[in-house]
Amino acid sequence: MFPSRFPRPVRLGLYALAAAILLVLCVMPSRDLPDPGTGDRFEHTAAWFVLTLTGYVLAPNRRLAIPAFALAYGALIEVLQGAAGTGRHSDTADFVADSLGVALAVAVFLLVRRFAPR
């Protein structure tokens, strides 16, 4: 069974779980996070790429809503990082990296959708 065929409440719950995990990772103190050595910008790009693709896997017909949410969520998280007092800070470059991840996921989604057998 394809995830996009799960009942809507299940799909929304799975996407909310993915968003919640990302929120926790983004607002917890950076000293508590493992350092994979890939750099903060790569991690932001990868996280928003995965968030956006997860949305498309769960709801492929929401072509505009998924990236719009991901971008708004990225902006919100940057604001929360600046206000949380956990040693994290708001950074426009992080939001640019988030946007790049969203754009890459949209491109992958459109390419797969265009060339996938019907």
CSV table of N, CA, C and O in Angstrom, one decimal:
chain,number,residue,atom,x,y,z
A,1,MET,N,0.8,-1.2,0.0
A,1,MET,CA,0.0,0.0,0.0
A,1,MET,C,0.9,1.2,0.0
A,1,MET,O,1.8,1.3,0.8
A,2,PHE,N,0.6,2.2,-0.9
A,2,PHE,CA,1.3,3.4,-0.9
A,2,PHE,C,0.9,4.3,0.2
A,2,PHE,O,-0.2,4.4,0.6
A,3,PRO,N,1.9,5.0,0.8
A,3,PRO,CA,1.6,5.9,1.9
A,3,PRO,C,0.5,7.0,1.6
A,3,PRO,O,-0.3,7.4,2.4
A,4,SER,N,0.4,7.4,0.3
A,4,SER,CA,-0.6,8.4,-0.1
A,4,SER,C,-2.0,7.8,-0.1
A,4,SER,O,-3.0,8.5,-0.2
A,5,ARG,N,-2.1,6.5,0.1
A,5,ARG,CA,-3.4,5.8,0.2
A,5,ARG,C,-3.9,5.6,1.7
A,5,ARG,O,-4.9,5.1,1.9
A,6,PHE,N,-3.0,5.9,2.6
A,6,PHE,CA,-3.3,5.8,4.0
A,6,PHE,C,-4.5,6.7,4.3
A,6,PHE,O,-4.7,7.8,3.6
A,7,PRO,N,-5.3,6.5,5.3
A,7,PRO,CA,-6.4,7.4,5.7
A,7,PRO,C,-5.8,8.8,6.0
A,7,PRO,O,-4.7,8.9,6.5
A,8,ARG,N,-6.5,9.8,5.7
A,8,ARG,CA,-6.0,11.2,5.8
A,8,ARG,C,-5.5,11.5,7.2
A,8,ARG,O,-4.5,12.1,7.4
A,9,PRO,N,-6.2,11.1,8.3
A,9,PRO,CA,-5.7,11.3,9.6
A,9,PRO,C,-4.4,10.7,9.9
A,9,PRO,O,-3.5,11.3,10.6
A,10,VAL,N,-4.1,9.5,9.3
A,10,VAL,CA,-2.8,8.9,9.5
A,10,VAL,C,-1.8,9.6,8.8
A,10,VAL,O,-0.7,9.9,9.3
A,11,ARG,N,-2.0,10.1,7.5
A,11,ARG,CA,-1.1,10.8,6.8
A,11,ARG,C,-0.7,12.2,7.5
A,11,ARG,O,0.4,12.5,7.6
A,12,LEU,N,-1.8,12.9,8.0
A,12,LEU,CA,-1.5,14.1,8.7
A,12,LEU,C,-0.7,13.9,10.0
A,12,LEU,O,0.2,14.6,10.3
A,13,GLY,N,-1.0,12.8,10.7
A,13,GLY,CA,-0.3,12.4,11.9
A,13,GLY,C,1.2,12.1,11.6
A,13,GLY,O,2.1,12.6,12.3
A,14,LEU,N,1.5,11.4,10.5
A,14,LEU,CA,2.8,11.1,10.1
A,14,LEU,C,3.6,12.4,9.7
A,14,LEU,O,4.8,12.5,10.1
A,15,TYR,N,3.0,13.2,9.0
A,15,TYR,CA,3.6,14.5,8.6
A,15,TYR,C,3.9,15.4,9.8
A,15,TYR,O,4.9,16.0,10.0
A,16,ALA,N,2.9,15.4,10.7
A,16,ALA,CA,3.0,16.2,12.0
A,16,ALA,C,4.2,15.7,12.8
A,16,ALA,O,4.9,16.4,13.4
A,17,LEU,N,4.3,14.3,12.8
A,17,LEU,CA,5.4,13.7,13.6
A,17,LEU,C,6.8,14.1,13.0
A,17,LEU,O,7.7,14.5,13.7
A,18,ALA,N,6.9,14.1,11.6
A,18,ALA,CA,8.1,14.5,11.0
A,18,ALA,C,8.4,16.0,11.3
A,18,ALA,O,9.5,16.3,11.6
A,19,ALA,N,7.4,16.8,11.2
A,19,ALA,CA,7.6,18.3,11.5
A,19,ALA,C,8.0,18.5,13.0
A,19,ALA,O,8.8,19.3,13.3
A,20,ALA,N,7.4,17.7,13.9
A,20,ALA,CA,7.7,17.8,15.3
A,20,ALA,C,9.1,17.4,15.6
A,20,ALA,O,9.8,18.0,16.4
A,21,ILE,N,9.5,16.3,15.0
A,21,ILE,CA,10.9,15.9,15.2
A,21,ILE,C,11.9,16.9,14.7
A,21,ILE,O,12.9,17.3,15.4
A,22,LEU,N,11.6,17.5,13.6
A,22,LEU,CA,12.5,18.6,13.0
A,22,LEU,C,12.5,19.8,13.9
A,22,LEU,O,13.5,20.4,14.2
A,23,LEU,N,11.3,20.1,14.5
A,23,LEU,CA,11.2,21.3,15.4
A,23,LEU,C,12.1,21.0,16.7
A,23,LEU,O,12.9,21.9,17.1
A,24,VAL,N,12.0,19.8,17.2
A,24,VAL,CA,12.8,19.5,18.4
A,24,VAL,C,14.3,19.6,18.1
A,24,VAL,O,15.1,20.2,18.8
A,25,LEU,N,14.7,19.1,17.0
A,25,LEU,CA,16.1,19.1,16.6
A,25,LEU,C,16.6,20.5,16.3
A,25,LEU,O,17.8,20.8,16.6
A,26,CYS,N,15.7,21.4,15.9
A,26,CYS,CA,16.1,22.8,15.5
A,26,CYS,C,16.1,23.7,16.7
A,26,CYS,O,16.8,24.7,16.7
A,27,VAL,N,15.4,23.4,17.8
A,27,VAL,CA,15.4,24.3,18.9
A,27,VAL,C,16.1,23.8,20.1
A,27,VAL,O,16.3,24.6,21.0
A,28,MET,N,16.5,22.6,20.1
A,28,MET,CA,17.3,22.1,21.3
A,28,MET,C,18.7,22.7,21.2
A,28,MET,O,19.2,23.1,20.2
A,29,PRO,N,19.3,22.8,22.4
A,29,PRO,CA,20.6,23.4,22.4
A,29,PRO,C,21.6,22.7,21.5
A,29,PRO,O,21.6,21.4,21.5
A,30,SER,N,22.4,23.4,20.8
A,30,SER,CA,23.3,22.8,19.8
A,30,SER,C,24.3,21.9,20.5
A,30,SER,O,24.8,20.9,19.8
A,31,ARG,N,24.6,22.1,21.7
A,31,ARG,CA,25.6,21.3,22.4
A,31,ARG,C,25.1,19.9,22.6
A,31,ARG,O,25.8,18.9,22.8
A,32,ASP,N,23.7,19.7,22.6
A,32,ASP,CA,23.1,18.4,22.8
A,32,ASP,C,23.0,17.6,21.5
A,32,ASP,O,22.5,16.5,21.5
A,33,LEU,N,23.3,18.2,20.4
A,33,LEU,CA,23.2,17.5,19.1
A,33,LEU,C,24.5,16.9,18.7
A,33,LEU,O,25.6,17.5,18.9
A,34,PRO,N,24.4,15.7,18.1
A,34,PRO,CA,25.7,15.2,17.5
A,34,PRO,C,26.1,16.0,16.3
A,34,PRO,O,25.3,16.6,15.6
A,35,ASP,N,27.4,16.1,16.1
A,35,ASP,CA,28.0,16.8,15.0
A,35,ASP,C,28.4,15.8,13.9
A,35,ASP,O,29.5,15.2,14.1
A,36,PRO,N,27.6,15.6,12.9
A,36,PRO,CA,28.0,14.7,11.8
A,36,PRO,C,29.2,15.2,11.0
A,36,PRO,O,29.7,14.5,10.1
A,37,GLY,N,29.5,16.5,11.1
A,37,GLY,CA,30.7,17.0,10.4
A,37,GLY,C,30.3,17.5,9.0
A,37,GLY,O,31.2,17.7,8.2
A,38,THR,N,29.0,17.6,8.7
A,38,THR,CA,28.6,18.0,7.3
A,38,THR,C,28.4,19.5,7.2
A,38,THR,O,28.2,20.0,6.1
A,39,GLY,N,28.3,20.2,8.3
A,39,GLY,CA,28.0,21.6,8.2
A,39,GLY,C,26.6,21.9,8.4
A,39,GLY,O,25.7,21.2,8.0
A,40,ASP,N,26.3,23.1,9.1
A,40,ASP,CA,24.9,23.5,9.4
A,40,ASP,C,24.1,23.7,8.1
A,40,ASP,O,22.9,23.3,8.1
A,41,ARG,N,24.6,24.3,7.1
A,41,ARG,CA,23.8,24.6,5.9
A,41,ARG,C,23.4,23.3,5.2
A,41,ARG,O,22.3,23.2,4.8
A,42,PHE,N,24.3,22.4,5.1
A,42,PHE,CA,23.9,21.1,4.5
A,42,PHE,C,22.8,20.4,5.3
A,42,PHE,O,21.9,19.8,4.7
A,43,GLU,N,23.0,20.5,6.6
A,43,GLU,CA,22.0,19.8,7.5
A,43,GLU,C,20.6,20.5,7.3
A,43,GLU,O,19.6,19.8,7.2
A,44,HIS,N,20.5,21.8,7.2
A,44,HIS,CA,19.3,22.5,6.9
A,44,HIS,C,18.7,22.1,5.6
A,44,HIS,O,17.5,21.8,5.4
A,45,THR,N,19.6,22.1,4.5
A,45,THR,CA,19.1,21.7,3.2
A,45,THR,C,18.6,20.3,3.2
A,45,THR,O,17.5,20.0,2.7
A,46,ALA,N,19.3,19.4,3.8
A,46,ALA,CA,18.9,18.0,3.8
A,46,ALA,C,17.6,17.8,4.6
A,46,ALA,O,16.7,17.0,4.2
A,47,ALA,N,17.4,18.5,5.8
A,47,ALA,CA,16.2,18.3,6.6
A,47,ALA,C,15.0,18.8,5.9
A,47,ALA,O,14.0,18.2,5.9
A,48,TRP,N,15.1,20.0,5.2
A,48,TRP,CA,13.9,20.5,4.5
A,48,TRP,C,13.6,19.7,3.2
A,48,TRP,O,12.5,19.6,2.8
A,49,PHE,N,14.7,19.2,2.6
A,49,PHE,CA,14.5,18.2,1.5
A,49,PHE,C,13.6,17.0,1.9
A,49,PHE,O,12.6,16.7,1.3
A,50,VAL,N,14.0,16.4,3.0
A,50,VAL,CA,13.3,15.3,3.6
A,50,VAL,C,11.9,15.6,4.0
A,50,VAL,O,10.9,14.9,3.7
A,51,LEU,N,11.7,16.8,4.7
A,51,LEU,CA,10.4,17.2,5.1
A,51,LEU,C,9.5,17.4,3.9
A,51,LEU,O,8.3,16.9,3.9
A,52,THR,N,10.0,18.0,2.9
A,52,THR,CA,9.2,18.3,1.7
A,52,THR,C,8.8,17.0,0.9
A,52,THR,O,7.7,16.8,0.5
A,53,LEU,N,9.8,16.1,0.7
A,53,LEU,CA,9.6,14.9,0.1
A,53,LEU,C,8.6,14.0,0.9
A,53,LEU,O,7.8,13.3,0.3
A,54,THR,N,8.8,14.0,2.2
A,54,THR,CA,7.8,13.3,3.0
A,54,THR,C,6.4,13.7,2.8
A,54,THR,O,5.5,12.9,2.7
A,55,GLY,N,6.2,15.0,2.7
A,55,GLY,CA,4.9,15.6,2.4
A,55,GLY,C,4.4,15.1,1.0
A,55,GLY,O,3.2,14.7,0.9
A,56,TYR,N,5.2,15.1,0.0
A,56,TYR,CA,4.8,14.6,-1.3
A,56,TYR,C,4.5,13.1,-1.3
A,56,TYR,O,3.6,12.7,-2.0
A,57,VAL,N,5.2,12.3,-0.5
A,57,VAL,CA,5.0,10.9,-0.5
A,57,VAL,C,3.6,10.7,0.2
A,57,VAL,O,2.8,9.8,-0.3
A,58,LEU,N,3.3,11.5,1.2
A,58,LEU,CA,2.0,11.3,1.9
A,58,LEU,C,0.8,12.0,1.2
A,58,LEU,O,-0.3,11.5,1.3
A,59,ALA,N,1.1,13.0,0.4
A,59,ALA,CA,0.0,13.8,-0.2
A,59,ALA,C,0.5,14.3,-1.6
A,59,ALA,O,0.7,15.5,-1.7
A,60,PRO,N,0.7,13.4,-2.6
A,60,PRO,CA,1.2,13.9,-3.8
A,60,PRO,C,0.4,14.9,-4.6
A,60,PRO,O,0.9,15.6,-5.5
A,61,ASN,N,-0.9,15.0,-4.3
A,61,ASN,CA,-1.7,16.0,-5.0
A,61,ASN,C,-1.7,17.4,-4.4
A,61,ASN,O,-2.3,18.3,-4.9
A,62,ARG,N,-0.9,17.6,-3.3
A,62,ARG,CA,-0.8,18.9,-2.6
A,62,ARG,C,0.5,19.6,-3.1
A,62,ARG,O,1.3,19.9,-2.3
A,63,ARG,N,0.6,19.7,-4.4
A,63,ARG,CA,1.8,20.2,-5.0
A,63,ARG,C,2.3,21.6,-4.6
A,63,ARG,O,3.5,21.8,-4.5
A,64,LEU,N,1.4,22.5,-4.2
A,64,LEU,CA,1.8,23.8,-3.8
A,64,LEU,C,1.7,23.9,-2.3
A,64,LEU,O,2.6,24.6,-1.7
A,65,ALA,N,0.8,23.2,-1.6
A,65,ALA,CA,0.7,23.3,-0.2
A,65,ALA,C,1.9,22.8,0.6
A,65,ALA,O,2.3,23.3,1.6
A,66,ILE,N,2.5,21.7,0.1
A,66,ILE,CA,3.6,21.1,0.7
A,66,ILE,C,4.8,22.0,0.8
A,66,ILE,O,5.3,22.3,1.9
A,67,PRO,N,5.3,22.5,-0.3
A,67,PRO,CA,6.4,23.5,-0.2
A,67,PRO,C,6.1,24.8,0.5
A,67,PRO,O,6.9,25.3,1.1
A,68,ALA,N,4.9,25.2,0.3
A,68,ALA,CA,4.5,26.5,1.0
A,68,ALA,C,4.6,26.3,2.5
A,68,ALA,O,5.1,27.1,3.3
A,69,PHE,N,4.1,25.1,3.0
A,69,PHE,CA,4.2,24.9,4.4
A,69,PHE,C,5.6,24.7,4.9
A,69,PHE,O,6.0,25.3,5.9
A,70,ALA,N,6.4,24.0,4.1
A,70,ALA,CA,7.8,23.8,4.5
A,70,ALA,C,8.6,25.1,4.6
A,70,ALA,O,9.4,25.3,5.5
A,71,LEU,N,8.3,26.0,3.6
A,71,LEU,CA,9.0,27.4,3.7
A,71,LEU,C,8.5,28.2,4.9
A,71,LEU,O,9.3,28.8,5.6
A,72,ALA,N,7.2,28.2,5.1
A,72,ALA,CA,6.7,28.9,6.3
A,72,ALA,C,7.2,28.3,7.6
A,72,ALA,O,7.6,29.0,8.5
A,73,TYR,N,7.3,27.0,7.6
A,73,TYR,CA,7.8,26.3,8.8
A,73,TYR,C,9.3,26.6,9.0
A,73,TYR,O,9.7,26.9,10.2
A,74,GLY,N,10.1,26.7,8.0
A,74,GLY,CA,11.5,27.1,8.1
A,74,GLY,C,11.6,28.5,8.6
A,74,GLY,O,12.5,28.8,9.5
A,75,ALA,N,10.8,29.4,8.2
A,75,ALA,CA,10.8,30.8,8.7
A,75,ALA,C,10.4,30.8,10.2
A,75,ALA,O,11.1,31.5,11.0
A,76,LEU,N,9.4,30.1,10.5
A,76,LEU,CA,9.0,30.0,11.9
A,76,LEU,C,10.1,29.5,12.8
A,76,LEU,O,10.3,30.0,13.9
A,77,ILE,N,10.7,28.4,12.4
A,77,ILE,CA,11.8,27.8,13.2
A,77,ILE,C,12.9,28.8,13.4
A,77,ILE,O,13.5,28.9,14.4
A,78,GLU,N,13.3,29.6,12.3
A,78,GLU,CA,14.3,30.5,12.5
A,78,GLU,C,14.0,31.6,13.5
A,78,GLU,O,14.8,32.0,14.4
A,79,VAL,N,12.7,32.0,13.6
A,79,VAL,CA,12.3,32.9,14.6
A,79,VAL,C,12.3,32.3,16.0
A,79,VAL,O,12.8,32.9,16.9
A,80,LEU,N,11.9,31.0,16.1
A,80,LEU,CA,11.9,30.3,17.3
A,80,LEU,C,13.4,30.1,17.8
A,80,LEU,O,13.6,30.2,19.0
A,81,GLN,N,14.3,29.8,16.9
A,81,GLN,CA,15.7,29.7,17.3
A,81,GLN,C,16.2,30.9,17.9
A,81,GLN,O,17.0,30.9,18.9
A,82,GLY,N,15.8,32.1,17.4
A,82,GLY,CA,16.3,33.3,18.0
A,82,GLY,C,15.7,33.7,19.3
A,82,GLY,O,16.3,34.3,20.1
A,83,ALA,N,14.5,33.2,19.5
A,83,ALA,CA,13.7,33.6,20.7
A,83,ALA,C,13.9,32.5,21.8
A,83,ALA,O,13.5,32.8,23.0
A,84,ALA,N,14.3,31.3,21.5
A,84,ALA,CA,14.3,30.2,22.5
A,84,ALA,C,15.3,30.3,23.6
A,84,ALA,O,15.0,29.8,24.7
A,85,GLY,N,16.4,31.0,23.5
A,85,GLY,CA,17.3,31.2,24.5
A,85,GLY,C,18.1,29.9,24.8
A,85,GLY,O,18.5,29.6,25.9
A,86,THR,N,18.3,29.1,23.8
A,86,THR,CA,19.0,27.8,23.9
A,86,THR,C,20.4,27.8,23.4
A,86,THR,O,21.0,26.8,23.2
A,87,GLY,N,20.9,29.0,23.0
A,87,GLY,CA,22.2,29.2,22.4
A,87,GLY,C,22.1,29.1,20.9
A,87,GLY,O,23.1,29.3,20.2
A,88,ARG,N,20.9,28.9,20.4
A,88,ARG,CA,20.7,28.9,18.9
A,88,ARG,C,20.4,30.3,18.5
A,88,ARG,O,20.0,31.1,19.3
A,89,HIS,N,20.6,30.6,17.2
A,89,HIS,CA,20.3,31.9,16.8
A,89,HIS,C,19.6,31.9,15.4
A,89,HIS,O,19.8,30.9,14.7
A,90,SER,N,18.8,32.9,15.1
A,90,SER,CA,18.2,33.1,13.8
A,90,SER,C,19.3,33.4,12.8
A,90,SER,O,20.2,34.2,13.1
A,91,ASP,N,19.1,32.8,11.6
A,91,ASP,CA,20.1,33.1,10.6
A,91,ASP,C,19.5,33.0,9.2
A,91,ASP,O,18.9,32.0,8.9
A,92,THR,N,19.6,34.1,8.5
A,92,THR,CA,19.0,34.1,7.1
A,92,THR,C,19.6,33.1,6.2
A,92,THR,O,18.9,32.5,5.4
A,93,ALA,N,20.9,32.8,6.4
A,93,ALA,CA,21.5,31.8,5.6
A,93,ALA,C,20.9,30.4,5.8
A,93,ALA,O,20.8,29.6,4.9
A,94,ASP,N,20.5,30.1,7.1
A,94,ASP,CA,19.8,28.9,7.4
A,94,ASP,C,18.5,28.8,6.6
A,94,ASP,O,18.1,27.7,6.0
A,95,PHE,N,17.7,29.9,6.5
A,95,PHE,CA,16.5,29.9,5.8
A,95,PHE,C,16.7,29.7,4.3
A,95,PHE,O,16.0,29.0,3.6
A,96,VAL,N,17.8,30.3,3.8
A,96,VAL,CA,18.1,30.1,2.4
A,96,VAL,C,18.5,28.6,2.1
A,96,VAL,O,18.0,28.0,1.1
A,97,ALA,N,19.2,28.0,3.1
A,97,ALA,CA,19.4,26.5,3.0
A,97,ALA,C,18.2,25.7,3.0
A,97,ALA,O,18.0,24.8,2.3
A,98,ASP,N,17.2,26.1,3.9
A,98,ASP,CA,15.9,25.4,4.0
A,98,ASP,C,15.2,25.5,2.6
A,98,ASP,O,14.7,24.6,2.1
A,99,SER,N,15.2,26.7,2.1
A,99,SER,CA,14.6,27.0,0.8
A,99,SER,C,15.2,26.2,-0.3
A,99,SER,O,14.5,25.7,-1.2
A,100,LEU,N,16.5,26.0,-0.3
A,100,LEU,CA,17.2,25.2,-1.3
A,100,LEU,C,16.7,23.7,-1.2
A,100,LEU,O,16.5,23.1,-2.2
A,101,GLY,N,16.6,23.2,0.1
A,101,GLY,CA,16.1,21.9,0.3
A,101,GLY,C,14.7,21.7,-0.3
A,101,GLY,O,14.4,20.7,-0.9
A,102,VAL,N,13.9,22.7,0.0
A,102,VAL,CA,12.5,22.6,-0.6
A,102,VAL,C,12.5,22.6,-2.1
A,102,VAL,O,11.9,21.8,-2.7
A,103,ALA,N,13.3,23.5,-2.7
A,103,ALA,CA,13.4,23.6,-4.1
A,103,ALA,C,13.9,22.3,-4.8
A,103,ALA,O,13.4,21.8,-5.8
A,104,LEU,N,14.9,21.7,-4.1
A,104,LEU,CA,15.4,20.4,-4.7
A,104,LEU,C,14.4,19.3,-4.6
A,104,LEU,O,14.2,18.5,-5.5
A,105,ALA,N,13.6,19.3,-3.5
A,105,ALA,CA,12.6,18.3,-3.3
A,105,ALA,C,11.5,18.5,-4.4
A,105,ALA,O,11.0,17.5,-4.9
A,106,VAL,N,11.1,19.7,-4.6
A,106,VAL,CA,10.1,20.0,-5.6
A,106,VAL,C,10.6,19.5,-7.0
A,106,VAL,O,9.9,18.9,-7.8
A,107,ALA,N,11.8,19.8,-7.3
A,107,ALA,CA,12.4,19.4,-8.6
A,107,ALA,C,12.4,17.9,-8.7
A,107,ALA,O,12.0,17.3,-9.8
A,108,VAL,N,12.8,17.2,-7.7
A,108,VAL,CA,12.8,15.7,-7.7
A,108,VAL,C,11.4,15.2,-7.9
A,108,VAL,O,11.1,14.3,-8.7
A,109,PHE,N,10.4,15.8,-7.1
A,109,PHE,CA,9.0,15.4,-7.2
A,109,PHE,C,8.5,15.6,-8.7
A,109,PHE,O,7.9,14.7,-9.2
A,110,LEU,N,8.8,16.7,-9.2
A,110,LEU,CA,8.3,17.0,-10.6
A,110,LEU,C,8.9,16.1,-11.6
A,110,LEU,O,8.3,15.6,-12.6
A,111,LEU,N,10.2,15.8,-11.5
A,111,LEU,CA,10.9,14.9,-12.4
A,111,LEU,C,10.4,13.5,-12.3
A,111,LEU,O,10.1,12.8,-13.3
A,112,VAL,N,10.2,13.0,-11.1
A,112,VAL,CA,9.6,11.6,-10.9
A,112,VAL,C,8.2,11.6,-11.4
A,112,VAL,O,7.8,10.6,-12.1
A,113,ARG,N,7.4,12.6,-11.2
A,113,ARG,CA,6.0,12.6,-11.6
A,113,ARG,C,6.0,12.7,-13.2
A,113,ARG,O,5.1,12.0,-13.8
A,114,ARG,N,6.9,13.4,-13.8
A,114,ARG,CA,6.9,13.5,-15.2
A,114,ARG,C,7.3,12.2,-15.9
A,114,ARG,O,6.8,11.8,-16.9
A,115,PHE,N,8.3,11.5,-15.4
A,115,PHE,CA,8.9,10.4,-16.0
A,115,PHE,C,8.5,9.0,-15.5
A,115,PHE,O,8.8,8.0,-16.0
A,116,ALA,N,7.7,9.0,-14.4
A,116,ALA,CA,7.2,7.7,-13.8
A,116,ALA,C,6.2,7.1,-14.7
A,116,ALA,O,5.3,7.8,-15.3
A,117,PRO,N,6.2,5.8,-14.9
A,117,PRO,CA,5.1,5.2,-15.7
A,117,PRO,C,3.8,5.4,-15.0
A,117,PRO,O,3.7,5.4,-13.8
A,118,ARG,N,2.8,5.5,-15.8
A,118,ARG,CA,1.4,5.8,-15.2
A,118,ARG,C,0.7,4.5,-14.9
A,118,ARG,O,0.8,3.5,-15.5
